[in-house]
Coordinates of C-alpha atoms and ligand atoms in Angstrom, one line a residue:
X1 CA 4.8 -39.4 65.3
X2 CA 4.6 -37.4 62.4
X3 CA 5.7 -33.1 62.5
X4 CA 2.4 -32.8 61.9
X5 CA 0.9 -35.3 64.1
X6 CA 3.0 -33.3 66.3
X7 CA 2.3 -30.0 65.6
X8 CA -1.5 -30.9 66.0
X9 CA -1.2 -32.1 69.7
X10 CA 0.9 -29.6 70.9
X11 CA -2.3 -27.5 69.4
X12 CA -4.7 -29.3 71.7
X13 CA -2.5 -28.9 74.5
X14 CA -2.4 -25.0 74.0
X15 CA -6.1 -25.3 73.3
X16 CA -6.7 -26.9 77.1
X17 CA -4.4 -25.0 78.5
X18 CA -6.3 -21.6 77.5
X19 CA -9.4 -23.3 78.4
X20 CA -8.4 -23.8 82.0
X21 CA -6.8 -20.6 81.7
X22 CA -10.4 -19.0 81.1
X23 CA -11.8 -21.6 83.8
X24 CA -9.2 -20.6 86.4
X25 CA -10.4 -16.6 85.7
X26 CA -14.3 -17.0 86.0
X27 CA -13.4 -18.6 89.4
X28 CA -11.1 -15.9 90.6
X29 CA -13.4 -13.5 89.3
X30 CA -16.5 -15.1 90.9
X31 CA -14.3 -15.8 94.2
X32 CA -13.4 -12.3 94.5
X33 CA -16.9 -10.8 93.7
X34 CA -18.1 -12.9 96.2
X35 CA -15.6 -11.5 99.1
X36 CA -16.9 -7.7 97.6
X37 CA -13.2 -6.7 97.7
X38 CA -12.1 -4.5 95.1
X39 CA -9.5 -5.2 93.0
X40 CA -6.8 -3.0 91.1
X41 CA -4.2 -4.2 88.0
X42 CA -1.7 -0.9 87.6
X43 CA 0.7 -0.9 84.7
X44 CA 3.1 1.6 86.3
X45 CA 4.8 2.9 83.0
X46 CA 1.7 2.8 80.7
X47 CA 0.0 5.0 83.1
X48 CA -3.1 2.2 83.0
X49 CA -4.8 0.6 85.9
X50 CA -7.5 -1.7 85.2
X51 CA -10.3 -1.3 88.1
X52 CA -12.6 -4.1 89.0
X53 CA -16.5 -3.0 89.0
X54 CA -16.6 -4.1 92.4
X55 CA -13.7 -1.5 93.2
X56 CA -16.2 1.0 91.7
X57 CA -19.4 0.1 92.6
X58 CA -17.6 0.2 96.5
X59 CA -17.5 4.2 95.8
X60 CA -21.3 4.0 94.3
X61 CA -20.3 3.6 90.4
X62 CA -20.9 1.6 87.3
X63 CA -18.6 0.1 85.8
X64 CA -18.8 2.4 82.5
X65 CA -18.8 5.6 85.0
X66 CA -15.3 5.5 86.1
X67 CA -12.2 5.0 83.5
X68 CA -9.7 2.8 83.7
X69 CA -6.8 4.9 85.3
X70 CA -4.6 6.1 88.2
X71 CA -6.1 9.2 87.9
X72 CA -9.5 7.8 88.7
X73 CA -8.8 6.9 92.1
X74 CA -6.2 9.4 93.0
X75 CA -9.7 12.7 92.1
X76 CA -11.6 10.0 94.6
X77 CA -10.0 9.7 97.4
X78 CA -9.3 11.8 100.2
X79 CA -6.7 14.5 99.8
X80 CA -5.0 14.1 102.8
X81 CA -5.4 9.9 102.5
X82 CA -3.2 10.4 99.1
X83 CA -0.4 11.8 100.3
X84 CA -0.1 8.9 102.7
X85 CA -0.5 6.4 100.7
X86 CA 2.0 7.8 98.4
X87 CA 4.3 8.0 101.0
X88 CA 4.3 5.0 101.5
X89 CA 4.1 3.1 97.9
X90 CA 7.6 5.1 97.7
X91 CA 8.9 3.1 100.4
X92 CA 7.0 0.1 99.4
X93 CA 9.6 0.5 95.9
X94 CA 12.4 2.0 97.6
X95 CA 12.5 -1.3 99.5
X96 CA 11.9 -3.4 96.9
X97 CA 8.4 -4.5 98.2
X98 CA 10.4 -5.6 101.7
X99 CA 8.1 -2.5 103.0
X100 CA 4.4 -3.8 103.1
X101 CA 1.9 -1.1 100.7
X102 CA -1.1 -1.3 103.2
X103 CA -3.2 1.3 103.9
X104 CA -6.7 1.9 106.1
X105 CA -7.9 5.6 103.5
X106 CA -11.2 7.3 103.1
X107 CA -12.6 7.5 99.9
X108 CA -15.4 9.8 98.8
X109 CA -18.6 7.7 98.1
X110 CA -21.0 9.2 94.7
X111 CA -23.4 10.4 97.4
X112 CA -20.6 11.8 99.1
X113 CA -20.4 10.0 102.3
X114 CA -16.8 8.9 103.4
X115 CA -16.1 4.5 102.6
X116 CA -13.3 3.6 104.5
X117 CA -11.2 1.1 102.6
X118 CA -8.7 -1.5 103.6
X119 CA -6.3 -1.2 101.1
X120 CA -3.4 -4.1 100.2
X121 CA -0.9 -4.2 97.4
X122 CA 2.4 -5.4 95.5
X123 CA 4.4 -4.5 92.6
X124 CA 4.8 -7.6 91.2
X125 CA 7.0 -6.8 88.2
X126 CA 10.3 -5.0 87.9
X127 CA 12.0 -3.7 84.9
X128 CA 15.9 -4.1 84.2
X129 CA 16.8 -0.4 86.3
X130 CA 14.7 -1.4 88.9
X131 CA 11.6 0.4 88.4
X132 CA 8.1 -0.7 89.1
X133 CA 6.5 -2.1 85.9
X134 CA 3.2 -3.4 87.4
X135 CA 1.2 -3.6 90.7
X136 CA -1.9 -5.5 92.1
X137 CA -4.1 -5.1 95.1
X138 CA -7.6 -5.0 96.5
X139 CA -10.1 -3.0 98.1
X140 CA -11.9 -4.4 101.3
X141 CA -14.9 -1.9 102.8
X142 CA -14.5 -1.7 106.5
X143 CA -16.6 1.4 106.9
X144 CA -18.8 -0.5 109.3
X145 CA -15.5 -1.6 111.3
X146 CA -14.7 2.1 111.8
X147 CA -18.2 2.7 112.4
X148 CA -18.2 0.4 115.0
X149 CA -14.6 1.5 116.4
X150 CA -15.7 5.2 116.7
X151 CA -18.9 4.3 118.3
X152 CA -17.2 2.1 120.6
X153 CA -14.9 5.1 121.4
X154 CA -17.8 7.3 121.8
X155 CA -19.1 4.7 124.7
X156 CA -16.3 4.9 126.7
X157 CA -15.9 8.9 126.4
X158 CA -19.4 9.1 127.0
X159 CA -18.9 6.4 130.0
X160 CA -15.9 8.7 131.6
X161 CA -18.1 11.9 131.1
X162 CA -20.6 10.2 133.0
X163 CA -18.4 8.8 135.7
X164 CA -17.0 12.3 136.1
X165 CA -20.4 14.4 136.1
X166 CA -21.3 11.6 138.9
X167 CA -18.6 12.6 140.7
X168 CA -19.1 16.2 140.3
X169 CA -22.7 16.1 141.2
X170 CA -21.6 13.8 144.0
X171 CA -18.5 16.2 145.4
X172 CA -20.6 19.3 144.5
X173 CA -23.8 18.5 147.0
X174 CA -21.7 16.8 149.5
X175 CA -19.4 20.3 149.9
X176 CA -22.2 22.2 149.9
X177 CA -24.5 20.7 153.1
X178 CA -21.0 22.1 155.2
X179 CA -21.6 26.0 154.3
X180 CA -25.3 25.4 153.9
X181 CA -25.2 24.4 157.8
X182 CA -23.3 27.6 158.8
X183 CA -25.7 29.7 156.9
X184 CA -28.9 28.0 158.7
X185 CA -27.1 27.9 162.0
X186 CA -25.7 31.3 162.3
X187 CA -29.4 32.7 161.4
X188 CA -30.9 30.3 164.1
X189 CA -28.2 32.2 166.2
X190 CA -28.4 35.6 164.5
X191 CA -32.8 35.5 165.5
X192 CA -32.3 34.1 169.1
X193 CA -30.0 36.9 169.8
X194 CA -30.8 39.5 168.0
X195 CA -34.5 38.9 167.1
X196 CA -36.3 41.3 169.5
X197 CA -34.0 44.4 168.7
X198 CA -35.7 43.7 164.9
X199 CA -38.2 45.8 163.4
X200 CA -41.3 43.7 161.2
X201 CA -39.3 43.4 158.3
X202 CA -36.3 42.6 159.6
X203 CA -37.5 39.2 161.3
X204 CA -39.7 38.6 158.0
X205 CA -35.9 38.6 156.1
X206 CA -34.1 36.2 158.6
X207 CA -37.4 34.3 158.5
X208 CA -37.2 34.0 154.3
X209 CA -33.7 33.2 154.6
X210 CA -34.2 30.1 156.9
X211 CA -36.6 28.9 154.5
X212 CA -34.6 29.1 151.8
X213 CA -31.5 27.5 153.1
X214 CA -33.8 25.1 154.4
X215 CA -34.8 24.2 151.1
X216 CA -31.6 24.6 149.9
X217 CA -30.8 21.8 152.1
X218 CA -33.1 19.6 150.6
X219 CA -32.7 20.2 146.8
X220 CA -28.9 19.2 147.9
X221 CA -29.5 16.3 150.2
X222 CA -31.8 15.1 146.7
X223 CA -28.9 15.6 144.1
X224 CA -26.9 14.2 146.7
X225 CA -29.3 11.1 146.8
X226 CA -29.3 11.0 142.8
X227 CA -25.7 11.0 142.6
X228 CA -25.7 7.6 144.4
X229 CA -28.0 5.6 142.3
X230 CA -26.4 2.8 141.4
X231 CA -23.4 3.4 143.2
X232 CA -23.0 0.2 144.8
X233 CA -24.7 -2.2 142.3
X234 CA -26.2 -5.6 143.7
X235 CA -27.7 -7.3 140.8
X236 CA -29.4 -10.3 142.3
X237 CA -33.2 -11.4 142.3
X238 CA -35.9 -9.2 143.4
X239 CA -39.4 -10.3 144.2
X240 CA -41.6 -7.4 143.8
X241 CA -44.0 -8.3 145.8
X242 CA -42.2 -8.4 148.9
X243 CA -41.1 -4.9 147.7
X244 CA -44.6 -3.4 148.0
X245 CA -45.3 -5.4 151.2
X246 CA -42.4 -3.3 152.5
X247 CA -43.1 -0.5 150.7
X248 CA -46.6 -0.7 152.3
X249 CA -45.3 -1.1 155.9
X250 CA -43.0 1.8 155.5
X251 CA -46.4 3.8 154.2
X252 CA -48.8 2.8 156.5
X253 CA -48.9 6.0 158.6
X254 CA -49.6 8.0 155.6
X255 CA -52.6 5.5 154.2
X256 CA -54.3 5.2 157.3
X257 CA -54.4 9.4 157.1
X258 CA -54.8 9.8 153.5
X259 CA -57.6 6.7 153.3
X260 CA -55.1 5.0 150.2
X261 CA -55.1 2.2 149.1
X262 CA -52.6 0.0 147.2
X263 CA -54.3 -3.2 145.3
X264 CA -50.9 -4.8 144.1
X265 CA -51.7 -8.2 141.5
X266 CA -49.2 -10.9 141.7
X267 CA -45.5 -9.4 140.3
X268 CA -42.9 -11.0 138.7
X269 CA -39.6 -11.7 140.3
X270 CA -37.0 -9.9 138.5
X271 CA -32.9 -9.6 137.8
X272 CA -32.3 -5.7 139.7
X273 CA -31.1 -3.6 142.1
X274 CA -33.3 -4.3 145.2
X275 CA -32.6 -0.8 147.4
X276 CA -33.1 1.0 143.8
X277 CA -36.4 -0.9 142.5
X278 CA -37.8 0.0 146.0
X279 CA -36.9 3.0 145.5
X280 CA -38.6 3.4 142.5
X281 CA -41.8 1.7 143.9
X282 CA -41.6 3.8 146.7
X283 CA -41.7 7.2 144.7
X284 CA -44.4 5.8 142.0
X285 CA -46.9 5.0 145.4
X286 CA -45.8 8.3 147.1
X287 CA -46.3 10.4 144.4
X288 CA -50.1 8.6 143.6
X289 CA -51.1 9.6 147.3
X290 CA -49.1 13.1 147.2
X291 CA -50.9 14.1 143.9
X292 CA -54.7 12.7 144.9
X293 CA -58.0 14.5 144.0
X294 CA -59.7 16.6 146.8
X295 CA -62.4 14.0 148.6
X296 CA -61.5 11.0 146.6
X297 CA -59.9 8.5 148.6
X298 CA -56.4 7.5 146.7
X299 CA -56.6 4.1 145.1
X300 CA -52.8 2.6 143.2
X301 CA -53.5 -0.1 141.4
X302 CA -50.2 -2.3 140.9
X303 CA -49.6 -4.9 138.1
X304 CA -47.1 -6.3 135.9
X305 CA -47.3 -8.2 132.5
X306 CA -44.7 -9.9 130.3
X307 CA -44.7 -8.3 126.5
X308 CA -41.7 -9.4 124.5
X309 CA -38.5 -9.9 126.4
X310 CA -39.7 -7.0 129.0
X311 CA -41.8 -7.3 132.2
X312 CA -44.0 -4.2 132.0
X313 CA -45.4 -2.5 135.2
X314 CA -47.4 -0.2 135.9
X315 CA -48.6 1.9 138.9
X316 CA -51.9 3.2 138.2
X317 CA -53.3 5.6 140.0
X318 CA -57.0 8.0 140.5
X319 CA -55.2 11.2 141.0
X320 CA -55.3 14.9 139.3
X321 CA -53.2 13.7 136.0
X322 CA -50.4 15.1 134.4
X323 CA -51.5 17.9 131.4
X324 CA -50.2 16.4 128.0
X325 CA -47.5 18.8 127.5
X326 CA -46.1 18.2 130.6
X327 CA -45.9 14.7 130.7
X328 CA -42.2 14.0 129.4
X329 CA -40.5 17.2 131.3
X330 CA -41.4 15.7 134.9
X331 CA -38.9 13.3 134.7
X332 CA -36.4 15.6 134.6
X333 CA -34.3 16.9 137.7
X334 CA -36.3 19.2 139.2
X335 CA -39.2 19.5 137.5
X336 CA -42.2 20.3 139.0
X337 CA -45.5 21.4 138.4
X338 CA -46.9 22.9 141.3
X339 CA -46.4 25.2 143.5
X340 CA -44.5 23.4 146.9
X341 CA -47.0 25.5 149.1
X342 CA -49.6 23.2 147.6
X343 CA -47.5 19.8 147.0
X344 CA -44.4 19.5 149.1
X345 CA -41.4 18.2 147.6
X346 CA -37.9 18.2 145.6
X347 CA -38.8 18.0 142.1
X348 CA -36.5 14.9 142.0
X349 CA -38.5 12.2 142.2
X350 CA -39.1 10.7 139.3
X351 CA -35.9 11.7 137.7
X352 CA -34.9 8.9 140.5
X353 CA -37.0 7.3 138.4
X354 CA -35.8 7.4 135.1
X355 CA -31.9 6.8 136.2
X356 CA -33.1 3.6 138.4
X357 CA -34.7 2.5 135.1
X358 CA -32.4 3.7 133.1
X359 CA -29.7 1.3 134.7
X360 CA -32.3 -1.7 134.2
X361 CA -32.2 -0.9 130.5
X362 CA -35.9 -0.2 130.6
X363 CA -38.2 2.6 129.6
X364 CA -40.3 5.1 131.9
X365 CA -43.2 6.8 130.7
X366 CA -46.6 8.0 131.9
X367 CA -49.9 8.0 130.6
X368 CA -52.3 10.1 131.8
X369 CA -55.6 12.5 131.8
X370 CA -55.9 15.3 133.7
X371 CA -58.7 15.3 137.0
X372 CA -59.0 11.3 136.1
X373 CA -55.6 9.5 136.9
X374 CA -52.3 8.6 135.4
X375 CA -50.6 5.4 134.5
X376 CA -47.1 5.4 134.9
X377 CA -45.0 2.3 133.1
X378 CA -41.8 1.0 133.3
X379 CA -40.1 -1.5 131.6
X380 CA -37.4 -4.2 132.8
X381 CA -35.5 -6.8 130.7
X382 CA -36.9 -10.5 131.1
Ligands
LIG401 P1 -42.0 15.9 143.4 O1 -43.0 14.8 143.8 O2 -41.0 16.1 144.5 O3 -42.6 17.2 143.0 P2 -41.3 14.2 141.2 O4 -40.1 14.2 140.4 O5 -41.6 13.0 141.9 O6 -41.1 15.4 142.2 O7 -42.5 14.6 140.3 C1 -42.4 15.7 139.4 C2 -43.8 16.3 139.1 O8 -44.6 15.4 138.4 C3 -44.6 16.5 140.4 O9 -44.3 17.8 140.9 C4 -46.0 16.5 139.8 O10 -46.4 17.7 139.3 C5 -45.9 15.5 138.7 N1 -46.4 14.1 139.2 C6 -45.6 13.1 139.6 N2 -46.4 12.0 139.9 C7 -47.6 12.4 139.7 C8 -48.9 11.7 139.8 N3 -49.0 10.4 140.2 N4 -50.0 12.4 139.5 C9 -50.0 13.7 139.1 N5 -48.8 14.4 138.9 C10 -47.7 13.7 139.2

């Protein structure tokens, strides 16, 4: 072969080999758009770092927005995240890249949220003395991971506050019956023994004060009875309609005098707590006779339907109704409308309500017209 035979194919070769060269860069450059990681090419002595747009556009930036630079990323990110991570691409050199440069950092976003970044890099080149020449890495965003992570902690704080107020609530009412009983006893005692040496007013004050422990008692014995919903879980199957054939057994004094009735439809069988859905049936029903019209005979209409991946219930009922502004405030502990001369009762009822459900995963809510009747729905997972 001829020099110039030669000279010509070694051309060619060069030729191919820049062409794959160029091949071999769209891929990595399509592969790594395609991951949305970030990439960074630092010339350590130049005092140039090339930044990939996906490195910018990860912080909210076009390409042309950001220059090529250090300095770029060191203004971006947080202040306290830099000193870390130059910390630790000290020791990264120091070591001789034996030390791995990876960091989890915040970055400030163009809208100025916080983009946490999974950071990775690598000096790759060394000069004679030792010294860093150049360094690569990338960018991954895992703001949704810490997202995830801090909501997750949130959970199990929130779980452990809950745990604890149970507990609380639990310890508080149980402890308090003990002193409540002296209090009720020892005025028992103090108006047998001393009663008849009391003038009008004095009886009238032992009598309010028996009343109130009295009631005392029950708002306690109620938190009490709140703090132990689903205590002792038992998920298994519940068929409702044996619930409300026991419910109305349990009732039946108190429809035969009140002249109630309860027209339950067919109900679904569903995955519960059976002594807490009974529960919850039970205060729904007792609440529609408690809160009947004057002369109109209660009537509770019961019935369930499937819509979406809920059974839906609903316990219907001809009673005085629940004013509009009222009609999300009654599920809360103690809430009451009336008077407990005119409707007896705790004010905890359907707060029972809303924790049974609650632990379903369902929804409670009520609709309802005043002097016509309310509706009030719950929902329970299929
Ligand atoms: P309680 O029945 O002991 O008062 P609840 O928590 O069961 O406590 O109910 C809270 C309040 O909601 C009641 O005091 C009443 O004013 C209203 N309420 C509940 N159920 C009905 C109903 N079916 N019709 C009208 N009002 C109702």
């Amino acid at each position: 072969m001829t020099q110039v035979a030669e000279v010509n194919q070694l051309k060619e070769e060069i030729k191919n080999l820049k062409q794959q060269l160029h091949d071999k860069e769209i891929v990595f450059n399509n592969i790594l758009d395609s991951t949305l990681a970030g990439y960074w090419d630092w010339y350590i002595q130049d005092n140039y770092e090339y930044l990939s747009p996906t490195f910018k556009s990860m912080f909210g930036y076009e390409d042309h927005e950001l220059p090529n630079s250090p300095e770029t990323w060191q203004k971006i990110i947080h202040p306290e995240d830099l000193k870390k991570v130059l910390k630790i691409f000290d020791k990264h050199v120091a070591t001789k890249g034996e030390f791995p440069y990876d960091n989890e950092v915040r970055y400030f976003h163009k809208n100025g949220s916080t983009v946490w970044v999974f950071c990775r890099g690598k000096v790759i080149e060394w000069d004679n003395e030792g010294k860093p020449v150049r360094m690569v890495g990338c960018h991954v965003d895992i703001t949704k991971l810490k997202q995830a992570e801090e909501a997750k902690k949130y959970m199990r704080q929130l779980e452990v506050t809950n745990k604890e107020l149970e507990q609380f609530s639990y310890v508080a009412s149980h402890d308090l019956q003990e002193p409540l009983r002296t209090v009720s006893g020892f005025t028992e005692l103090l108006s047998k023994k001393y009663g008849d040496s009391l003038d009008k007013e004095g009886k009238l004050y032992i009598d309010y004060i028996s009343q109130a422990s009295v009631r005392m008692s029950e708002l306690v014995k109620a938190l009490l009875d709140y703090s132990r919903i689903g205590r002792e879980k038992k998920l298994k199957q519940v068929d409702c309609n044996q619930l409300i054939e026991a419910i109305k057994s349990d009732l039946s004094v108190r429809l035969a005098e009140t002249n109630a009735k309860i027209e339950a439809c067919k109900l679904p069988l569903v995955k519960g707590y059976e002594t807490e859905l009974r529960l919850l049936f039970q205060n729904l029903i007792s609440n529609a006779i408690k809160f009947s019209q004057p002369d109109i005979d209660p009537i509770i209409k019961v019935s369930a339907e499937k819509e979406g991946n809920y059974w839906k219930f609903s316990v219907l009922d001809n009673g005085i109704g629940i004013e509009p502004e009222h009609q999300q405030r009654i599920f809360r502990i103690f809430q009451r409308l009336h008077n407990k001369n005119k409707y007896e009762g705790t004010g905890i009822g359907l707060a029972h309500c809303y924790k049974i459900i609650d632990l379903h995963d369902g929804k409670i809510w009520v609709e309802s017209e005043p002097n016509v009747g309310s509706n009030f729905q719950f929902t329970i997972p299929l």
